[in-house]
Coordinates of C-alpha atoms in Angstrom, one line a residue:
Chain K
M274 CA -12.3 -12.6 38.1
I275 CA -12.3 -8.8 38.5
S276 CA -14.3 -7.4 41.5
L277 CA -15.7 -3.9 41.6
K278 CA -17.5 -4.6 44.9
V279 CA -17.2 -1.9 47.5
D280 CA -18.1 -1.9 51.2
L281 CA -18.9 1.8 51.9
A282 CA -19.1 2.2 55.7
G283 CA -21.2 -1.0 55.8
V284 CA -23.2 -0.3 52.7
E285 CA -22.4 -3.1 50.2
M286 CA -22.3 -2.0 46.6
E287 CA -21.8 -4.1 43.5
N288 CA -19.7 -1.3 42.0
P289 CA -18.3 2.0 43.2
T290 CA -20.6 4.3 41.1
M291 CA -23.5 6.1 42.8
L292 CA -26.1 8.6 41.5
A293 CA -25.3 12.0 43.1
S294 CA -28.0 13.8 44.9
G295 CA -30.0 16.4 42.9
I296 CA -30.1 14.6 39.6
M297 CA -33.0 12.4 38.6
G298 CA -33.6 11.5 42.2
E299 CA -37.0 13.1 42.8
T300 CA -39.2 10.2 41.7
G301 CA -39.1 6.5 42.2
G302 CA -39.3 6.0 38.4
S303 CA -36.3 8.2 37.7
L304 CA -34.2 6.4 40.4
L305 CA -35.1 3.1 38.9
A306 CA -33.9 4.4 35.5
M307 CA -30.6 5.3 37.0
A308 CA -30.3 1.8 38.5
K309 CA -30.9 0.4 35.0
G310 CA -28.0 2.6 33.9
G311 CA -25.7 0.5 36.1
A312 CA -25.3 2.6 39.3
G313 CA -24.1 0.7 42.3
A314 CA -26.2 2.8 44.7
L315 CA -28.6 5.7 44.4
V316 CA -28.7 9.0 46.4
T317 CA -32.1 10.6 46.4
K318 CA -32.8 14.3 45.8
S319 CA -32.4 16.2 49.0
I320 CA -35.7 16.0 50.9
G321 CA -37.0 18.5 53.4
S322 CA -39.8 18.5 55.9
V323 CA -42.4 20.1 53.7
P324 CA -43.0 20.4 49.9
R325 CA -40.9 23.0 48.3
Q326 CA -41.1 24.5 44.8
G327 CA -37.5 25.7 44.6
H328 CA -36.4 28.7 42.6
K329 CA -38.2 30.1 39.6
N330 CA -36.6 29.5 36.1
P331 CA -34.0 30.0 34.8
T332 CA -32.5 27.3 37.1
L333 CA -29.9 26.0 34.7
V334 CA -27.1 27.3 32.5
E335 CA -25.4 24.9 30.1
L336 CA -21.7 25.5 29.7
E337 CA -19.1 23.8 27.5
F338 CA -17.5 22.1 30.5
G339 CA -20.4 21.7 32.9
Y340 CA -23.5 23.3 34.3
M341 CA -24.5 26.1 36.6
N342 CA -27.7 25.5 38.5
A343 CA -29.8 27.0 41.2
M344 CA -32.8 24.6 41.5
G345 CA -33.3 25.8 45.1
L346 CA -34.0 22.4 46.6
P347 CA -37.4 21.6 45.1
N348 CA -38.9 18.4 46.6
P349 CA -42.2 16.9 47.5
G350 CA -41.5 16.8 51.2
I351 CA -40.6 13.8 53.4
E352 CA -44.3 12.6 53.8
A353 CA -44.9 12.2 50.1
F354 CA -41.5 10.9 49.4
G355 CA -42.3 7.5 51.1
E356 CA -44.1 6.4 48.0
E357 CA -41.0 7.3 45.8
M358 CA -38.7 5.4 48.2
F359 CA -41.0 2.4 48.0
E360 CA -40.9 2.4 44.2
A361 CA -37.1 3.0 44.1
S362 CA -36.5 0.1 46.4
K363 CA -37.5 -2.3 43.6
A364 CA -34.1 -1.5 42.0
G365 CA -32.6 -3.9 44.5
I366 CA -29.5 -1.7 45.1
P367 CA -28.8 0.5 48.2
I368 CA -30.7 3.8 48.3
V369 CA -29.1 6.6 50.3
G370 CA -31.7 9.2 51.5
S371 CA -30.4 12.7 51.2
V372 CA -32.0 15.3 53.5
F373 CA -31.7 19.0 54.3
G374 CA -32.9 20.9 57.3
S375 CA -32.4 24.2 59.1
S376 CA -31.6 22.7 62.5
A377 CA -30.0 19.6 64.0
E378 CA -33.4 18.4 65.1
E379 CA -34.9 18.8 61.6
F380 CA -32.0 16.8 60.1
A381 CA -32.5 14.1 62.7
S382 CA -36.2 13.7 62.2
L383 CA -35.8 13.6 58.4
A384 CA -33.0 11.0 58.7
R385 CA -35.2 8.9 60.9
R386 CA -38.0 9.0 58.3
M387 CA -35.5 8.0 55.5
Q388 CA -34.4 5.1 57.6
E389 CA -38.0 4.0 58.1
Y390 CA -38.4 4.2 54.3
G391 CA -35.6 1.7 53.9
A392 CA -32.7 4.0 53.2
E393 CA -29.5 2.0 53.7
A394 CA -27.7 5.2 54.7
V395 CA -28.5 8.9 55.0
E396 CA -26.6 11.8 53.3
L397 CA -26.8 15.2 55.0
N398 CA -26.8 18.1 52.6
L399 CA -24.5 20.5 54.3
S400 CA -23.4 22.1 51.1
C401 CA -26.1 23.4 48.7
P402 CA -24.8 26.8 47.7
H403 CA -28.0 28.4 46.6
A404 CA -30.8 27.9 49.2
K405 CA -31.1 30.5 51.9
G406 CA -30.9 29.1 55.4
Y407 CA -29.9 25.7 54.3
G408 CA -26.9 23.7 53.0
M409 CA -23.7 25.6 52.8
E410 CA -24.8 28.3 55.2
M411 CA -24.6 25.7 57.9
G412 CA -21.9 23.5 56.4
I413 CA -19.0 25.9 56.7
D414 CA -19.1 25.9 60.5
P415 CA -17.4 22.9 62.1
D416 CA -19.4 23.3 65.4
V417 CA -22.7 23.5 63.6
V418 CA -21.9 20.5 61.5
A419 CA -20.7 18.4 64.5
N420 CA -23.9 19.2 66.4
I421 CA -26.0 18.1 63.4
I422 CA -24.1 14.8 63.0
R423 CA -24.4 14.0 66.7
E424 CA -28.2 14.5 66.6
V425 CA -28.6 12.5 63.5
K426 CA -26.4 9.7 64.8
K427 CA -28.6 9.5 67.9
A428 CA -31.7 9.2 65.7
V429 CA -30.6 6.5 63.2
V430 CA -28.6 3.2 63.1
V431 CA -27.8 3.4 59.4
P432 CA -24.5 5.0 58.3
V433 CA -24.5 8.8 58.1
F434 CA -22.7 10.6 55.2
A435 CA -21.9 14.3 55.4
K436 CA -21.8 16.0 52.0
L437 CA -19.5 19.0 52.3
T438 CA -18.9 22.2 50.3
P439 CA -15.6 23.3 48.7
N440 CA -16.7 26.9 49.2
T441 CA -14.6 27.4 52.3
H442 CA -11.0 27.3 53.3
R443 CA -12.0 25.2 56.3
L444 CA -13.1 22.0 54.5
I445 CA -10.6 19.9 56.5
D446 CA -11.7 21.4 59.8
V447 CA -15.4 20.8 58.9
A448 CA -14.6 17.2 57.8
K449 CA -12.6 16.4 61.0
A450 CA -15.4 17.9 63.1
A451 CA -17.9 15.6 61.3
E452 CA -15.6 12.6 61.8
E453 CA -15.2 13.3 65.5
A454 CA -19.0 13.7 65.8
G455 CA -19.5 10.2 64.4
A456 CA -20.0 10.7 60.6
D457 CA -19.4 7.4 58.8
A458 CA -18.2 8.9 55.5
I459 CA -17.6 12.3 53.9
V460 CA -19.0 13.2 50.5
A461 CA -17.0 15.8 48.6
I462 CA -17.6 18.0 46.8
N463 CA -20.9 19.8 46.2
T464 CA -21.0 22.5 43.5
L465 CA -18.8 25.7 43.5
K466 CA -20.8 28.8 44.1
A467 CA -20.9 30.7 40.8
M468 CA -22.6 33.2 38.7
R469 CA -23.4 33.7 35.0
I470 CA -24.3 37.1 33.6
D471 CA -26.0 37.4 30.2
V472 CA -24.5 40.4 28.4
D473 CA -27.6 40.9 26.2
A474 CA -30.0 40.9 29.2
R475 CA -27.4 42.6 31.3
M476 CA -28.3 40.6 34.4
P477 CA -27.5 37.3 36.1
V478 CA -29.2 34.4 34.2
L479 CA -30.2 32.3 37.2
S480 CA -33.3 33.7 38.9
N481 CA -31.5 33.1 42.2
R482 CA -28.5 35.1 40.8
Y483 CA -26.1 32.7 42.4
G484 CA -25.8 29.0 41.5
G485 CA -23.5 26.1 41.8
L486 CA -21.0 25.1 39.1
S487 CA -20.6 21.4 38.3
G488 CA -19.3 19.0 35.7
P489 CA -15.7 18.6 34.3
A490 CA -15.0 22.3 35.1
V491 CA -14.8 21.5 38.8
R492 CA -13.1 18.1 38.7
G493 CA -9.7 19.5 39.5
V494 CA -11.0 21.1 42.7
G495 CA -12.9 17.9 43.7
V496 CA -9.9 15.7 43.2
R497 CA -7.7 18.0 45.3
C498 CA -10.3 18.1 48.1
V499 CA -10.6 14.3 48.1
Y500 CA -6.8 13.9 48.1
E501 CA -6.6 16.2 51.2
L502 CA -9.5 14.6 53.0
Y503 CA -8.0 11.1 52.5
E504 CA -4.8 12.3 54.2
A505 CA -6.7 14.0 57.1
L506 CA -9.4 11.4 57.9
K507 CA -9.8 7.8 58.9
I508 CA -13.4 7.5 57.6
P509 CA -14.1 6.8 54.0
V510 CA -14.4 9.6 51.4
I511 CA -16.9 9.5 48.5
G512 CA -15.7 11.5 45.5
V513 CA -18.0 13.7 43.4
G514 CA -17.5 16.5 40.9
G515 CA -17.2 16.2 37.1
I516 CA -17.0 12.4 36.8
E517 CA -18.2 11.2 33.4
D518 CA -15.9 8.5 32.3
W519 CA -13.7 5.7 33.8
R520 CA -10.6 7.9 33.8
S521 CA -12.2 10.6 35.9
A522 CA -13.7 8.1 38.2
L523 CA -10.3 6.4 38.7
E524 CA -8.7 9.8 39.3
Y525 CA -11.0 10.3 42.3
M526 CA -10.4 6.7 43.6
M527 CA -6.6 7.1 43.3
A528 CA -7.0 10.3 45.2
G529 CA -8.6 8.3 48.0
A530 CA -12.3 7.9 47.2
V531 CA -13.8 4.5 48.1
A532 CA -16.8 5.3 45.9
V533 CA -17.7 8.0 43.4
Q534 CA -20.9 9.9 42.7
I535 CA -22.1 11.1 39.2
G536 CA -24.6 13.9 38.6
S537 CA -23.8 16.2 35.7
G538 CA -22.5 13.2 33.8
V539 CA -26.1 11.9 33.6
G540 CA -27.0 15.0 31.7
R541 CA -23.9 15.1 29.5
V542 CA -23.5 11.4 28.8
G543 CA -26.8 9.8 29.7
P544 CA -28.0 7.3 32.4
Q545 CA -25.7 4.7 30.9
V546 CA -22.7 6.6 32.3
F547 CA -22.6 4.3 35.3
G548 CA -22.2 1.2 33.3
D549 CA -19.8 2.8 31.0
V550 CA -17.6 3.9 33.9
C551 CA -17.6 0.4 35.4
S552 CA -16.7 -1.4 32.1
G553 CA -13.9 1.1 31.6
I554 CA -12.5 0.5 35.1
S555 CA -12.8 -3.3 34.6
A556 CA -10.8 -3.0 31.4
Y557 CA -8.2 -0.9 33.0
M558 CA -7.9 -3.3 35.9
A559 CA -7.5 -6.3 33.5
D560 CA -4.8 -4.5 31.5
N561 CA -2.9 -3.5 34.6
G562 CA -3.2 -6.7 36.6
F563 CA -5.6 -5.5 39.3
R564 CA -8.3 -7.9 40.7
D565 CA -10.0 -5.9 43.3
I566 CA -11.1 -2.3 42.9
T567 CA -10.1 -1.5 46.5
Q568 CA -6.5 -2.0 45.5
L569 CA -6.6 1.3 43.6
V570 CA -8.1 3.5 46.4
G571 CA -5.6 6.1 47.4
V572 CA -2.7 4.8 45.3
A573 CA -1.8 8.3 44.2
H574 CA -0.5 9.0 47.7
D575 CA 3.1 8.5 48.6
Chain I
M190 CA -15.9 10.1 23.4
T191 CA -19.0 11.0 25.3
E192 CA -22.1 11.7 23.5
R193 CA -23.2 15.3 24.0
F194 CA -26.2 17.3 23.1
M195 CA -24.9 20.4 21.4
V196 CA -26.9 23.2 22.8
T197 CA -26.7 26.9 22.1
Q198 CA -28.2 29.9 23.9
A199 CA -28.8 33.0 21.9
P200 CA -30.7 36.3 22.0
V201 CA -33.2 36.6 19.1
L202 CA -35.3 39.4 17.8
I203 CA -39.0 38.9 17.2
D204 CA -39.7 40.0 13.6
S205 CA -43.2 38.9 13.2
R206 CA -46.2 38.4 15.4
T207 CA -49.4 36.7 14.2
E208 CA -52.7 36.2 16.2
E209 CA -53.6 32.6 15.2
A210 CA -56.8 32.2 17.3
D211 CA -58.3 33.3 20.5
G212 CA -55.4 34.0 22.9
V213 CA -52.9 32.2 20.6
V214 CA -49.9 34.0 19.1
T215 CA -47.1 32.9 16.8
L216 CA -43.8 34.7 17.3
R217 CA -41.1 34.4 14.5
F218 CA -37.4 35.1 14.8
D219 CA -34.1 34.4 12.9
W220 CA -32.1 31.6 14.6
D221 CA -30.0 29.1 12.7
A222 CA -29.6 26.4 15.3
P223 CA -30.3 23.0 13.8
A224 CA -33.6 21.6 14.9
S225 CA -35.9 18.7 14.0
P226 CA -39.7 18.4 14.0
G227 CA -41.1 17.9 17.5
Q228 CA -38.2 19.5 19.4
F229 CA -38.6 22.3 21.9
I230 CA -36.7 25.3 23.2
M231 CA -36.4 27.0 26.5
V232 CA -37.6 30.6 26.1
W233 CA -36.3 33.2 28.6
M234 CA -37.9 36.5 29.2
P235 CA -35.4 38.2 31.5
G236 CA -37.0 39.3 34.7
V237 CA -40.2 37.2 34.0
D238 CA -39.6 33.5 33.6
E239 CA -38.2 30.8 31.4
V240 CA -40.5 28.2 29.8
P241 CA -40.4 25.3 27.4
M242 CA -42.1 25.9 24.0
S243 CA -42.4 23.6 21.0
L244 CA -41.0 24.9 17.7
S245 CA -43.9 25.6 15.4
Y246 CA -41.5 26.7 12.5
L247 CA -38.1 25.2 11.8
G248 CA -35.4 26.3 9.4
D249 CA -33.5 29.6 9.9
H250 CA -36.6 31.6 10.5
K251 CA -38.0 29.7 13.5
G252 CA -41.2 30.2 15.4
I253 CA -43.2 29.4 18.5
T254 CA -46.9 29.4 19.0
V255 CA -48.0 30.3 22.4
K256 CA -51.4 30.1 24.1
N257 CA -52.0 32.5 27.0
V258 CA -52.7 30.2 29.9
G259 CA -50.6 31.7 32.8
E260 CA -48.1 34.3 33.9
A261 CA -45.3 33.4 31.6
T262 CA -47.4 32.7 28.5
K263 CA -49.3 36.0 29.1
A264 CA -45.9 37.8 29.0
L265 CA -44.9 35.9 25.9
T266 CA -48.2 36.5 24.0
S267 CA -47.8 40.3 24.9
L268 CA -44.4 40.5 23.1
Q269 CA -44.3 42.7 20.0
V270 CA -42.2 42.9 16.9
G271 CA -38.8 44.3 17.9
D272 CA -38.8 42.7 21.3
R273 CA -36.0 40.3 22.3
I274 CA -36.1 36.9 24.0
I275 CA -33.3 34.6 24.8
V276 CA -33.6 31.0 23.7
R277 CA -31.7 27.8 24.4
G278 CA -31.9 24.4 22.9
P279 CA -33.3 22.8 20.8
Y280 CA -33.9 20.0 23.2
G281 CA -35.4 16.5 23.1
R282 CA -36.3 13.8 20.7
G283 CA -38.9 14.8 18.2
Y284 CA -41.0 12.8 15.7
H285 CA -39.4 10.2 13.6
V286 CA -40.9 11.3 10.3
P287 CA -42.2 8.1 8.7
K288 CA -42.9 6.9 5.2
G289 CA -46.4 5.7 4.2
K290 CA -49.8 7.1 4.9
I291 CA -49.9 9.3 8.0
L292 CA -52.7 10.7 10.1
A293 CA -51.8 13.8 12.2
V294 CA -54.1 14.5 15.1
G295 CA -53.8 17.8 16.9
G296 CA -55.8 19.2 19.8
G297 CA -55.6 22.6 21.3
T298 CA -52.1 24.0 20.4
G299 CA -50.9 20.5 19.4
M300 CA -50.8 21.4 15.8
A301 CA -47.9 23.7 16.5
S302 CA -45.6 20.8 17.2
L303 CA -47.1 18.6 14.4
L304 CA -46.9 20.9 11.5
P305 CA -43.1 20.9 11.1
A306 CA -43.3 17.1 10.9
M307 CA -46.1 17.2 8.4
E308 CA -44.3 19.7 6.2
R309 CA -41.6 17.1 5.6
I310 CA -44.1 14.7 4.1
T311 CA -45.8 15.1 0.7
A312 CA -49.3 16.4 1.0
T313 CA -51.0 13.4 -0.4
S314 CA -49.6 11.1 2.2
V315 CA -50.8 13.0 5.2
D316 CA -54.4 13.4 6.5
T317 CA -55.1 15.8 9.3
A318 CA -57.6 15.9 12.2
I319 CA -57.6 19.2 14.1
G320 CA -59.6 19.4 17.3
A321 CA -60.8 22.6 19.1
R322 CA -63.3 23.4 21.8
T323 CA -65.0 25.9 19.5
E324 CA -64.4 27.5 16.1
K325 CA -62.8 30.6 17.6
E326 CA -60.0 28.4 19.1
L327 CA -59.3 26.5 15.9
L328 CA -55.7 26.6 15.1
F329 CA -53.6 26.3 11.8
E330 CA -56.4 25.0 9.5
E331 CA -55.1 27.0 6.5
R332 CA -51.5 26.1 7.2
S333 CA -52.4 22.5 7.4
K334 CA -54.2 22.6 4.1
K335 CA -51.0 23.6 2.4
T336 CA -49.2 20.5 3.6
S337 CA -52.0 17.9 3.9
S338 CA -54.5 17.1 1.1
N339 CA -57.2 16.0 3.5
V340 CA -57.8 18.3 6.5
R341 CA -60.8 17.7 8.8
V342 CA -61.9 19.7 11.8
S343 CA -63.7 18.8 14.9
T344 CA -65.2 21.2 17.5
D345 CA -66.6 20.1 20.9
D346 CA -69.6 22.5 20.5
G347 CA -70.2 21.7 16.8
S348 CA -69.5 25.3 15.8
K349 CA -67.4 24.0 12.9
G350 CA -66.8 20.7 11.2
F351 CA -67.3 17.4 13.0
H352 CA -69.3 17.7 16.2
G353 CA -67.2 15.9 18.8
N354 CA -63.6 15.6 19.8
A355 CA -60.5 14.9 17.7
V356 CA -60.3 11.3 18.8
Q357 CA -63.8 10.6 17.6
L358 CA -63.0 12.3 14.3
A359 CA -59.8 10.3 14.0
K360 CA -61.8 7.1 14.6
E361 CA -64.1 8.0 11.7
M362 CA -61.1 8.7 9.4
M363 CA -59.4 5.4 10.4
S364 CA -62.5 3.5 9.3
A365 CA -62.3 5.1 5.8
T366 CA -58.5 5.0 5.3
K367 CA -55.8 2.6 6.2
Y368 CA -53.0 4.6 8.0
D369 CA -49.4 3.4 8.6
M370 CA -48.7 5.8 11.4
V371 CA -50.5 8.3 13.6
L372 CA -48.8 11.4 15.0
G373 CA -50.5 13.1 17.9
C374 CA -50.1 16.2 20.0
G375 CA -52.6 17.8 22.4
P376 CA -54.1 17.5 25.9
E377 CA -53.0 14.2 27.5
K378 CA -56.6 12.9 28.0
M379 CA -57.0 13.2 24.2
L380 CA -53.6 11.4 23.6
F381 CA -54.5 8.7 26.1
F382 CA -57.7 7.8 24.1
L383 CA -56.0 8.3 20.7
H384 CA -53.2 5.9 21.8
K385 CA -55.9 3.4 22.9
L386 CA -57.6 3.8 19.5
C387 CA -54.3 3.2 17.7
L388 CA -53.7 0.1 19.7
E389 CA -57.2 -1.3 18.9
N390 CA -56.6 -0.7 15.2
G391 CA -53.0 -1.9 15.3
I392 CA -51.6 1.4 14.0
P393 CA -48.2 2.5 15.2
C394 CA -48.2 6.0 16.7
Q395 CA -46.0 8.7 18.1
M396 CA -47.2 11.3 20.6
S397 CA -45.7 14.4 22.1
L398 CA -46.2 14.8 25.9
E399 CA -46.0 17.7 28.3
R400 CA -44.9 17.8 31.9
Y401 CA -44.0 20.5 34.3
M402 CA -40.3 21.2 33.5
K403 CA -37.6 23.1 35.3
C404 CA -34.1 22.7 33.8
G405 CA -35.0 21.4 30.4
G406 CA -31.5 20.0 30.1
G407 CA -32.0 16.4 31.3
L408 CA -30.7 16.9 34.8
C409 CA -33.2 17.7 37.4
G410 CA -35.9 15.1 36.8
S411 CA -38.8 17.4 37.3
C412 CA -40.4 16.3 34.0
A413 CA -39.9 12.6 34.5
I414 CA -42.8 10.3 33.5
D415 CA -42.2 6.7 34.5
G416 CA -38.5 7.6 34.9
K417 CA -38.2 8.9 31.4
R418 CA -37.3 12.5 30.9
V419 CA -39.8 14.4 28.7
C420 CA -37.0 16.9 28.0
R421 CA -34.5 14.2 26.8
E422 CA -36.0 10.8 26.0
G423 CA -39.2 12.7 24.9
P424 CA -41.1 14.9 24.3
V425 CA -42.2 12.5 21.6
F426 CA -42.7 8.9 22.6
T427 CA -43.7 5.9 20.5
G428 CA -46.9 4.0 21.1
E429 CA -44.9 1.0 22.4
E430 CA -43.2 3.2 25.0
L431 CA -46.5 4.7 26.0
K432 CA -48.0 1.3 26.5
D433 CA -45.4 0.6 29.2
M434 CA -46.0 3.9 31.1
K435 CA -48.1 3.7 34.2
E436 CA -48.3 7.5 34.5
F437 CA -49.4 8.3 30.9
G438 CA -52.9 9.7 31.0
R439 CA -53.2 9.2 34.7
Q440 CA -50.6 11.2 36.7
R441 CA -48.5 14.3 36.4
R442 CA -46.3 16.1 39.0
D443 CA -46.5 19.5 40.6
E444 CA -43.7 22.0 41.0
C445 CA -42.5 20.2 44.1
G446 CA -42.4 16.8 42.4
G447 CA -45.6 15.7 44.2
R448 CA -48.0 13.3 42.4
L449 CA -51.2 14.8 40.9
R450 CA -54.0 12.8 39.2
L451 CA -54.6 13.9 35.6

């Protein structure tokens, strides 16, 4: 019997695939649809204190090997999101509440609300590259990150995941600071800050000018980051960036990820991507004599 | 291999502009991207906005039909021959063009999405019900007559044709003719009652829905209705799918993803 079961910092998952934040996570119904696609856990859209429209269109550029987006953190606000969490809970799999704030106190109060709504863990968005005053602007400073984690840890009992940006040479410093401050897991990576210029319009396509690059185009960066984080940290790492089939998921797990998140793959492959990844991994394990998925975590290291 | 939607983005030159009705303009342009009836494109006017628009003409000389209802559509309807827009797509699942006797029911600008489907069927096998608030807003009556041998019109104020709405007209047409399929596009309240009518009469149907839409590419979830993406699993849904939707005819979402009653 092959087991894909994963214990992620105390969150028990039937398989290691998770919906990444920002994709189909704004409504209860869309979260349920991703569960139906076979995800082992669901991360919500990043939710803030008040409703937010996000950036004006264009917010998306489609590329051959991925996407560039600058949604700008649209969300209905933490108050209204309770109804979505209630609906999503019918999926019967762990829901991870993603939140963003502009101060440690704001992160803490949002995390507390997510816990009240039934989130089995919270994920702190310390890495969005295209929203002024949020995300990456705070997430590249180890002291700021440590302070946020400490405040959130005081506010909740559920595990706290820190989602970090690759847009810094200090990723390891930030991750270590998060670990020392009490983070229960690190999520890496968020999108790479990027830009697309349309030569006919002679201007950046995204209304925000800057956006975040995702999809297979960034996978090599993500795998490298996870590999380095695995060597530097004791807490688990969750890998994300360009996963859309079982091979790319295993690549991250062999680099050291205990679980993987899929976002762009939902657009490029469809909601069934989670189930497809799991059946591919099971087949690989059967062919190669593995019984437990945890046997494969970090095997690419010496 | 993963299944991918092949999407192209291209600058196109507007080579014709037609005023179809009060505040409604059709823009045509050469663009050879493959498209099927009921699909939509994202139209970018650099410096203004990017919005989803149904294709009202397919083939290499495509078209969109725009009603001036807000900032972006005002800019679109102001475009002139020789102006450029940048389009991406086509996106979504359109109509499955069926065999048998069809009734097409379009309200408001709904005919824009329906006509490319009707034009794939022989004229004798499609009847048409076009609804408008008043005669001046009536859209595509002449074009419909070229592709449908029986075109009826309803106006809310009785200024032309049947005095009433498109669903009441469709009900009258259903009592005279046995249809194998109903295709509908228009305001959601109209579609809600049209769907109900089809269920009561046991006629399969397909309806094209609209939701506030950001990315258009199946990622962000802003256009989700009961967890289905209007931009990917839709915009056209079957009567069976609509039957299972709690939000159809009842709820839409604002720009922040908050719930609004329809």
